[in-house]
Amino acid sequence: MRVAIDAARVDVAALHAELPRWGLVAWTAGNVSARVRGVDGADDLLVIKPSGISYDDLSPADVVVCDLDGRLVDGALAPSSDTAAHAYVYRHMPHVGGVVHTHSTYATAWAARGEPIPCVLTMMADEFGGPVPVGPFAVIGDDSIGRGIVETLESSPSPAVLMQSHGPFTIGGSARAAVKAAVLLEEVARTVHVARELGDPIPIDPDAIASLHARYQHVYGQR
């Protein structure tokens, strides 16, 4: 399992660099985590960015390891303040292999309004399978945010949720997939905002959304 943990630390450190590259975070805000699946009866663990560390300074050695109750099990630095939320998601959504939190401008603006992003783009149908939902307001520091994420996404095909007055969280089968969802979420949040400034966006028929989503998830790309 040590090999898997070390590989996850390298992967998560590299994926953090994608957040400022795509303009999804400011200063030290935001985080990426990855599940490390246990072997030979060992419990799953998660690796995550430490709290308050600069993206430019982050190295694989800095990435900390926690159990799925959010307790530090390996690392010299304090885990992200969002660790309890990530851990709750992993405990209650076994298929999730990565979680990302950002404060990207347009997605967070929709979260500030407490308004779902309507599915008016084929890109949204592809990646999110419908509107991007809004989760409840929750305070940072315990697993309240995690509960809101799980309760919202359990009934939605979307890998993204806009936590009211906070910002977006995305999930994926891997940390890389969750980062991709975060990047595409900000793109559609911005585009739909611009479209609404120009007039009323045209909703996509639910049957077309379902067809587009199935094609993108099961046919598109290299298989």
PDB file of C-alpha atoms in Angstrom:
ATOM      1  CA  MET A   1       0.000   0.000   0.000  1.00  0.00           C
ATOM      2  CA  ARG A   2       2.987   2.287   0.547  1.00  0.00           C
ATOM      3  CA  VAL A   3       3.660   2.280  -3.192  1.00  0.00           C
ATOM      4  CA  ALA A   4       0.053   3.297  -3.884  1.00  0.00           C
ATOM      5  CA  ILE A   5       0.225   6.083  -1.286  1.00  0.00           C
ATOM      6  CA  ASP A   6       3.452   7.465  -2.739  1.00  0.00           C
ATOM      7  CA  ALA A   7       1.992   7.370  -6.261  1.00  0.00           C
ATOM      8  CA  ALA A   8      -1.149   9.145  -5.066  1.00  0.00           C
ATOM      9  CA  ARG A   9       0.931  11.867  -3.411  1.00  0.00           C
ATOM     10  CA  VAL A  10       2.780  12.487  -6.680  1.00  0.00           C
ATOM     11  CA  ASP A  11      -0.466  12.527  -8.665  1.00  0.00           C
ATOM     12  CA  VAL A  12      -2.306  14.844  -6.278  1.00  0.00           C
ATOM     13  CA  ALA A  13       0.604  17.287  -6.073  1.00  0.00           C
ATOM     14  CA  ALA A  14       0.705  17.471  -9.878  1.00  0.00           C
ATOM     15  CA  LEU A  15      -3.072  17.874 -10.155  1.00  0.00           C
ATOM     16  CA  HIS A  16      -3.040  20.804  -7.744  1.00  0.00           C
ATOM     17  CA  ALA A  17      -0.991  22.703 -10.317  1.00  0.00           C
ATOM     18  CA  GLU A  18      -3.947  22.421 -12.708  1.00  0.00           C
ATOM     19  CA  LEU A  19      -6.160  24.548 -10.441  1.00  0.00           C
ATOM     20  CA  PRO A  20      -4.234  27.836 -10.745  1.00  0.00           C
ATOM     21  CA  ARG A  21      -3.381  26.971 -14.359  1.00  0.00           C
ATOM     22  CA  TRP A  22      -7.095  27.036 -15.220  1.00  0.00           C
ATOM     23  CA  GLY A  23      -7.830  30.017 -12.976  1.00  0.00           C
ATOM     24  CA  LEU A  24      -9.926  28.045 -10.496  1.00  0.00           C
ATOM     25  CA  VAL A  25      -8.330  29.211  -7.234  1.00  0.00           C
ATOM     26  CA  ALA A  26      -6.747  32.246  -5.577  1.00  0.00           C
ATOM     27  CA  TRP A  27      -3.861  32.264  -3.091  1.00  0.00           C
ATOM     28  CA  THR A  28      -3.978  28.949  -1.141  1.00  0.00           C
ATOM     29  CA  ALA A  29      -7.724  28.264  -1.463  1.00  0.00           C
ATOM     30  CA  GLY A  30      -8.987  24.990  -2.906  1.00  0.00           C
ATOM     31  CA  ASN A  31      -7.841  21.401  -2.702  1.00  0.00           C
ATOM     32  CA  VAL A  32      -7.630  18.060  -4.470  1.00  0.00           C
ATOM     33  CA  SER A  33      -7.822  14.691  -2.755  1.00  0.00           C
ATOM     34  CA  ALA A  34      -7.582  11.100  -3.914  1.00  0.00           C
ATOM     35  CA  ARG A  35      -8.726   7.827  -2.412  1.00  0.00           C
ATOM     36  CA  VAL A  36      -6.078   5.160  -1.849  1.00  0.00           C
ATOM     37  CA  ARG A  37      -7.862   1.829  -1.780  1.00  0.00           C
ATOM     38  CA  GLY A  38      -6.797  -0.598   0.908  1.00  0.00           C
ATOM     39  CA  VAL A  39      -5.335  -3.992   0.070  1.00  0.00           C
ATOM     40  CA  ASP A  40      -5.293  -7.241   2.034  1.00  0.00           C
ATOM     41  CA  GLY A  41      -8.008  -6.031   4.371  1.00  0.00           C
ATOM     42  CA  ALA A  42      -6.508  -2.605   5.037  1.00  0.00           C
ATOM     43  CA  ASP A  43      -8.885   0.353   5.194  1.00  0.00           C
ATOM     44  CA  ASP A  44      -9.032   2.942   2.431  1.00  0.00           C
ATOM     45  CA  LEU A  45      -7.125   6.172   2.989  1.00  0.00           C
ATOM     46  CA  LEU A  46      -7.133   9.588   1.343  1.00  0.00           C
ATOM     47  CA  VAL A  47      -4.335  11.957   0.386  1.00  0.00           C
ATOM     48  CA  ILE A  48      -4.957  15.697   0.355  1.00  0.00           C
ATOM     49  CA  LYS A  49      -3.266  19.088   0.218  1.00  0.00           C
ATOM     50  CA  PRO A  50      -2.161  20.468   3.600  1.00  0.00           C
ATOM     51  CA  SER A  51      -3.849  23.591   4.938  1.00  0.00           C
ATOM     52  CA  GLY A  52      -2.595  26.982   3.787  1.00  0.00           C
ATOM     53  CA  ILE A  53       0.275  25.762   1.603  1.00  0.00           C
ATOM     54  CA  SER A  54       1.125  27.724  -1.546  1.00  0.00           C
ATOM     55  CA  TYR A  55       0.529  25.945  -4.815  1.00  0.00           C
ATOM     56  CA  ASP A  56       4.002  26.937  -5.969  1.00  0.00           C
ATOM     57  CA  ASP A  57       5.560  25.371  -2.884  1.00  0.00           C
ATOM     58  CA  LEU A  58       3.540  22.136  -2.818  1.00  0.00           C
ATOM     59  CA  SER A  59       5.555  18.940  -3.286  1.00  0.00           C
ATOM     60  CA  PRO A  60       4.533  15.278  -3.089  1.00  0.00           C
ATOM     61  CA  ALA A  61       6.248  15.065   0.299  1.00  0.00           C
ATOM     62  CA  ASP A  62       3.931  17.795   1.614  1.00  0.00           C
ATOM     63  CA  VAL A  63       0.740  15.925   0.656  1.00  0.00           C
ATOM     64  CA  VAL A  64      -0.750  14.382   3.785  1.00  0.00           C
ATOM     65  CA  VAL A  65      -2.458  11.028   4.341  1.00  0.00           C
ATOM     66  CA  CYS A  66      -5.653  10.703   6.367  1.00  0.00           C
ATOM     67  CA  ASP A  67      -8.077   7.946   7.202  1.00  0.00           C
ATOM     68  CA  LEU A  68     -11.682   8.167   6.048  1.00  0.00           C
ATOM     69  CA  ASP A  69     -12.665   9.840   9.309  1.00  0.00           C
ATOM     70  CA  GLY A  70     -10.333  12.703   8.379  1.00  0.00           C
ATOM     71  CA  ARG A  71      -7.642  11.877  10.945  1.00  0.00           C
ATOM     72  CA  LEU A  72      -4.007  12.436   9.982  1.00  0.00           C
ATOM     73  CA  VAL A  73      -2.102   9.162   9.669  1.00  0.00           C
ATOM     74  CA  ASP A  74       1.019  10.265   7.797  1.00  0.00           C
ATOM     75  CA  GLY A  75       2.550  13.658   7.114  1.00  0.00           C
ATOM     76  CA  ALA A  76       4.229  16.543   8.922  1.00  0.00           C
ATOM     77  CA  LEU A  77       1.625  19.227   8.095  1.00  0.00           C
ATOM     78  CA  ALA A  78      -1.979  19.854   9.120  1.00  0.00           C
ATOM     79  CA  PRO A  79      -4.516  18.596   6.553  1.00  0.00           C
ATOM     80  CA  SER A  80      -6.805  20.916   4.599  1.00  0.00           C
ATOM     81  CA  SER A  81      -9.689  22.438   6.545  1.00  0.00           C
ATOM     82  CA  ASP A  82     -11.976  20.667   4.046  1.00  0.00           C
ATOM     83  CA  THR A  83     -10.642  17.198   4.920  1.00  0.00           C
ATOM     84  CA  ALA A  84     -13.735  16.208   6.919  1.00  0.00           C
ATOM     85  CA  ALA A  85     -15.929  16.977   3.893  1.00  0.00           C
ATOM     86  CA  HIS A  86     -13.741  14.939   1.548  1.00  0.00           C
ATOM     87  CA  ALA A  87     -13.619  12.050   4.020  1.00  0.00           C
ATOM     88  CA  TYR A  88     -17.413  12.007   4.367  1.00  0.00           C
ATOM     89  CA  VAL A  89     -17.795  11.768   0.593  1.00  0.00           C
ATOM     90  CA  TYR A  90     -15.374   8.830   0.400  1.00  0.00           C
ATOM     91  CA  ARG A  91     -17.120   7.022   3.277  1.00  0.00           C
ATOM     92  CA  HIS A  92     -20.558   7.344   1.716  1.00  0.00           C
ATOM     93  CA  MET A  93     -19.784   7.163  -2.021  1.00  0.00           C
ATOM     94  CA  PRO A  94     -17.539   4.117  -2.512  1.00  0.00           C
ATOM     95  CA  HIS A  95     -17.256   4.674  -6.278  1.00  0.00           C
ATOM     96  CA  VAL A  96     -15.619   8.084  -5.798  1.00  0.00           C
ATOM     97  CA  GLY A  97     -11.850   8.116  -6.243  1.00  0.00           C
ATOM     98  CA  GLY A  98     -11.227  11.875  -6.218  1.00  0.00           C
ATOM     99  CA  VAL A  99     -12.727  15.068  -4.798  1.00  0.00           C
ATOM    100  CA  VAL A 100     -11.917  18.665  -5.757  1.00  0.00           C
ATOM    101  CA  HIS A 101     -12.923  21.958  -4.173  1.00  0.00           C
ATOM    102  CA  THR A 102     -12.340  25.332  -5.819  1.00  0.00           C
ATOM    103  CA  HIS A 103     -13.563  28.901  -5.552  1.00  0.00           C
ATOM    104  CA  SER A 104     -13.687  29.472  -9.302  1.00  0.00           C
ATOM    105  CA  THR A 105     -15.327  32.811 -10.020  1.00  0.00           C
ATOM    106  CA  TYR A 106     -18.374  32.012 -12.148  1.00  0.00           C
ATOM    107  CA  ALA A 107     -19.306  28.720 -10.472  1.00  0.00           C
ATOM    108  CA  THR A 108     -18.984  30.384  -7.065  1.00  0.00           C
ATOM    109  CA  ALA A 109     -21.171  33.265  -8.263  1.00  0.00           C
ATOM    110  CA  TRP A 110     -23.938  30.774  -9.065  1.00  0.00           C
ATOM    111  CA  ALA A 111     -23.397  29.227  -5.600  1.00  0.00           C
ATOM    112  CA  ALA A 112     -23.706  32.690  -4.026  1.00  0.00           C
ATOM    113  CA  ARG A 113     -27.123  33.019  -5.688  1.00  0.00           C
ATOM    114  CA  GLY A 114     -28.111  29.509  -4.597  1.00  0.00           C
ATOM    115  CA  GLU A 115     -29.129  28.849  -8.184  1.00  0.00           C
ATOM    116  CA  PRO A 116     -28.558  25.649 -10.200  1.00  0.00           C
ATOM    117  CA  ILE A 117     -26.890  26.093 -13.577  1.00  0.00           C
ATOM    118  CA  PRO A 118     -29.520  25.094 -16.168  1.00  0.00           C
ATOM    119  CA  CYS A 119     -28.601  22.540 -18.817  1.00  0.00           C
ATOM    120  CA  VAL A 120     -28.580  24.665 -21.954  1.00  0.00           C
ATOM    121  CA  LEU A 121     -25.315  23.408 -23.513  1.00  0.00           C
ATOM    122  CA  THR A 122     -24.430  20.051 -25.024  1.00  0.00           C
ATOM    123  CA  MET A 123     -21.181  20.189 -23.024  1.00  0.00           C
ATOM    124  CA  MET A 124     -23.293  20.255 -19.872  1.00  0.00           C
ATOM    125  CA  ALA A 125     -25.368  17.308 -21.020  1.00  0.00           C
ATOM    126  CA  ASP A 126     -22.175  15.408 -21.806  1.00  0.00           C
ATOM    127  CA  GLU A 127     -20.314  15.978 -18.552  1.00  0.00           C
ATOM    128  CA  PHE A 128     -23.038  16.753 -16.014  1.00  0.00           C
ATOM    129  CA  GLY A 129     -26.081  14.899 -17.357  1.00  0.00           C
ATOM    130  CA  GLY A 130     -28.368  17.847 -16.634  1.00  0.00           C
ATOM    131  CA  PRO A 131     -28.353  20.967 -14.467  1.00  0.00           C
ATOM    132  CA  VAL A 132     -25.556  21.477 -11.954  1.00  0.00           C
ATOM    133  CA  PRO A 133     -27.373  21.281  -8.616  1.00  0.00           C
ATOM    134  CA  VAL A 134     -27.057  23.463  -5.525  1.00  0.00           C
ATOM    135  CA  GLY A 135     -26.244  21.960  -2.147  1.00  0.00           C
ATOM    136  CA  PRO A 136     -27.265  23.413   1.233  1.00  0.00           C
ATOM    137  CA  PHE A 137     -25.354  26.046   3.158  1.00  0.00           C
ATOM    138  CA  ALA A 138     -22.964  24.404   5.620  1.00  0.00           C
ATOM    139  CA  VAL A 139     -20.141  25.603   7.838  1.00  0.00           C
ATOM    140  CA  ILE A 140     -16.502  24.596   7.362  1.00  0.00           C
ATOM    141  CA  GLY A 141     -14.704  22.420   9.890  1.00  0.00           C
ATOM    142  CA  ASP A 142     -16.853  19.323  10.348  1.00  0.00           C
ATOM    143  CA  ASP A 143     -18.549  16.932   7.936  1.00  0.00           C
ATOM    144  CA  SER A 144     -21.608  19.171   7.316  1.00  0.00           C
ATOM    145  CA  ILE A 145     -20.340  20.098   3.858  1.00  0.00           C
ATOM    146  CA  GLY A 146     -19.685  16.451   3.064  1.00  0.00           C
ATOM    147  CA  ARG A 147     -23.225  15.529   4.069  1.00  0.00           C
ATOM    148  CA  GLY A 148     -24.587  18.240   1.790  1.00  0.00           C
ATOM    149  CA  ILE A 149     -22.456  17.051  -1.121  1.00  0.00           C
ATOM    150  CA  VAL A 150     -23.570  13.436  -0.741  1.00  0.00           C
ATOM    151  CA  GLU A 151     -27.247  14.243  -0.192  1.00  0.00           C
ATOM    152  CA  THR A 152     -27.282  16.418  -3.313  1.00  0.00           C
ATOM    153  CA  LEU A 153     -25.298  14.211  -5.674  1.00  0.00           C
ATOM    154  CA  GLU A 154     -26.951  10.929  -4.679  1.00  0.00           C
ATOM    155  CA  SER A 155     -30.012  12.037  -6.652  1.00  0.00           C
ATOM    156  CA  SER A 156     -28.150  13.669  -9.560  1.00  0.00           C
ATOM    157  CA  PRO A 157     -25.975  12.397 -12.421  1.00  0.00           C
ATOM    158  CA  SER A 158     -23.808  15.499 -12.003  1.00  0.00           C
ATOM    159  CA  PRO A 159     -20.226  15.128 -10.735  1.00  0.00           C
ATOM    160  CA  ALA A 160     -20.443  18.738  -9.503  1.00  0.00           C
ATOM    161  CA  VAL A 161     -22.394  20.524  -6.793  1.00  0.00           C
ATOM    162  CA  LEU A 162     -22.549  24.215  -5.953  1.00  0.00           C
ATOM    163  CA  MET A 163     -22.518  24.461  -2.168  1.00  0.00           C
ATOM    164  CA  GLN A 164     -24.622  27.511  -1.354  1.00  0.00           C
ATOM    165  CA  SER A 165     -22.607  30.616  -0.428  1.00  0.00           C
ATOM    166  CA  HIS A 166     -19.399  28.561  -0.519  1.00  0.00           C
ATOM    167  CA  GLY A 167     -18.424  27.214  -3.907  1.00  0.00           C
ATOM    168  CA  PRO A 168     -18.125  24.144  -6.114  1.00  0.00           C
ATOM    169  CA  PHE A 169     -17.113  20.611  -5.208  1.00  0.00           C
ATOM    170  CA  THR A 170     -16.585  17.967  -7.883  1.00  0.00           C
ATOM    171  CA  ILE A 171     -16.155  14.208  -7.692  1.00  0.00           C
ATOM    172  CA  GLY A 172     -14.852  11.557 -10.057  1.00  0.00           C
ATOM    173  CA  GLY A 173     -13.698   7.993 -10.371  1.00  0.00           C
ATOM    174  CA  SER A 174     -10.201   9.425 -10.027  1.00  0.00           C
ATOM    175  CA  ALA A 175      -8.713  12.693  -8.826  1.00  0.00           C
ATOM    176  CA  ARG A 176      -7.951  13.587 -12.447  1.00  0.00           C
ATOM    177  CA  ALA A 177     -11.600  13.075 -13.426  1.00  0.00           C
ATOM    178  CA  ALA A 178     -12.681  15.341 -10.557  1.00  0.00           C
ATOM    179  CA  VAL A 179     -10.241  18.046 -11.713  1.00  0.00           C
ATOM    180  CA  LYS A 180     -11.602  17.760 -15.251  1.00  0.00           C
ATOM    181  CA  ALA A 181     -15.134  18.223 -13.916  1.00  0.00           C
ATOM    182  CA  ALA A 182     -13.996  21.347 -12.014  1.00  0.00           C
ATOM    183  CA  VAL A 183     -12.456  22.834 -15.163  1.00  0.00           C
ATOM    184  CA  LEU A 184     -15.545  22.147 -17.281  1.00  0.00           C
ATOM    185  CA  LEU A 185     -17.837  23.399 -14.524  1.00  0.00           C
ATOM    186  CA  GLU A 186     -16.217  26.837 -14.550  1.00  0.00           C
ATOM    187  CA  GLU A 187     -16.397  26.937 -18.352  1.00  0.00           C
ATOM    188  CA  VAL A 188     -20.133  26.219 -18.459  1.00  0.00           C
ATOM    189  CA  ALA A 189     -20.843  28.508 -15.492  1.00  0.00           C
ATOM    190  CA  ARG A 190     -19.193  31.373 -17.360  1.00  0.00           C
ATOM    191  CA  THR A 191     -20.823  30.582 -20.708  1.00  0.00           C
ATOM    192  CA  VAL A 192     -24.351  30.258 -19.299  1.00  0.00           C
ATOM    193  CA  HIS A 193     -23.880  33.520 -17.392  1.00  0.00           C
ATOM    194  CA  VAL A 194     -22.896  35.273 -20.635  1.00  0.00           C
ATOM    195  CA  ALA A 195     -25.818  33.676 -22.465  1.00  0.00           C
ATOM    196  CA  ARG A 196     -28.256  34.993 -19.859  1.00  0.00           C
ATOM    197  CA  GLU A 197     -26.813  38.478 -20.259  1.00  0.00           C
ATOM    198  CA  LEU A 198     -27.746  38.245 -23.948  1.00  0.00           C
ATOM    199  CA  GLY A 199     -31.227  36.800 -23.441  1.00  0.00           C
ATOM    200  CA  ASP A 200     -32.980  33.618 -22.387  1.00  0.00           C
ATOM    201  CA  PRO A 201     -30.915  30.443 -22.993  1.00  0.00           C
ATOM    202  CA  ILE A 202     -32.790  27.606 -24.705  1.00  0.00           C
ATOM    203  CA  PRO A 203     -33.210  24.507 -22.511  1.00  0.00           C
ATOM    204  CA  ILE A 204     -32.216  21.150 -23.997  1.00  0.00           C
ATOM    205  CA  ASP A 205     -34.900  18.478 -24.145  1.00  0.00           C
ATOM    206  CA  PRO A 206     -34.461  15.912 -21.323  1.00  0.00           C
ATOM    207  CA  ASP A 207     -34.376  12.993 -23.782  1.00  0.00           C
ATOM    208  CA  ALA A 208     -31.583  14.686 -25.724  1.00  0.00           C
ATOM    209  CA  ILE A 209     -29.706  15.331 -22.469  1.00  0.00           C
ATOM    210  CA  ALA A 210     -29.930  11.650 -21.538  1.00  0.00           C
ATOM    211  CA  SER A 211     -28.755  10.571 -25.005  1.00  0.00           C
ATOM    212  CA  LEU A 212     -25.841  13.005 -25.039  1.00  0.00           C
ATOM    213  CA  HIS A 213     -24.774  12.010 -21.533  1.00  0.00           C
ATOM    214  CA  ALA A 214     -24.851   8.283 -22.328  1.00  0.00           C
ATOM    215  CA  ARG A 215     -22.834   8.765 -25.507  1.00  0.00           C
ATOM    216  CA  TYR A 216     -20.206  10.896 -23.795  1.00  0.00           C
ATOM    217  CA  GLN A 217     -19.859   8.569 -20.814  1.00  0.00           C
ATOM    218  CA  HIS A 218     -19.803   5.279 -22.713  1.00  0.00           C
ATOM    219  CA  VAL A 219     -18.818   5.928 -26.350  1.00  0.00           C
ATOM    220  CA  TYR A 220     -16.802   9.135 -26.651  1.00  0.00           C
ATOM    221  CA  GLY A 221     -13.000   8.970 -26.618  1.00  0.00           C
ATOM    222  CA  GLN A 222     -10.629   6.017 -26.634  1.00  0.00           C
ATOM    223  CA  ARG A 223     -12.070   2.879 -25.113  1.00  0.00           C
TER     224      ARG A 223
END
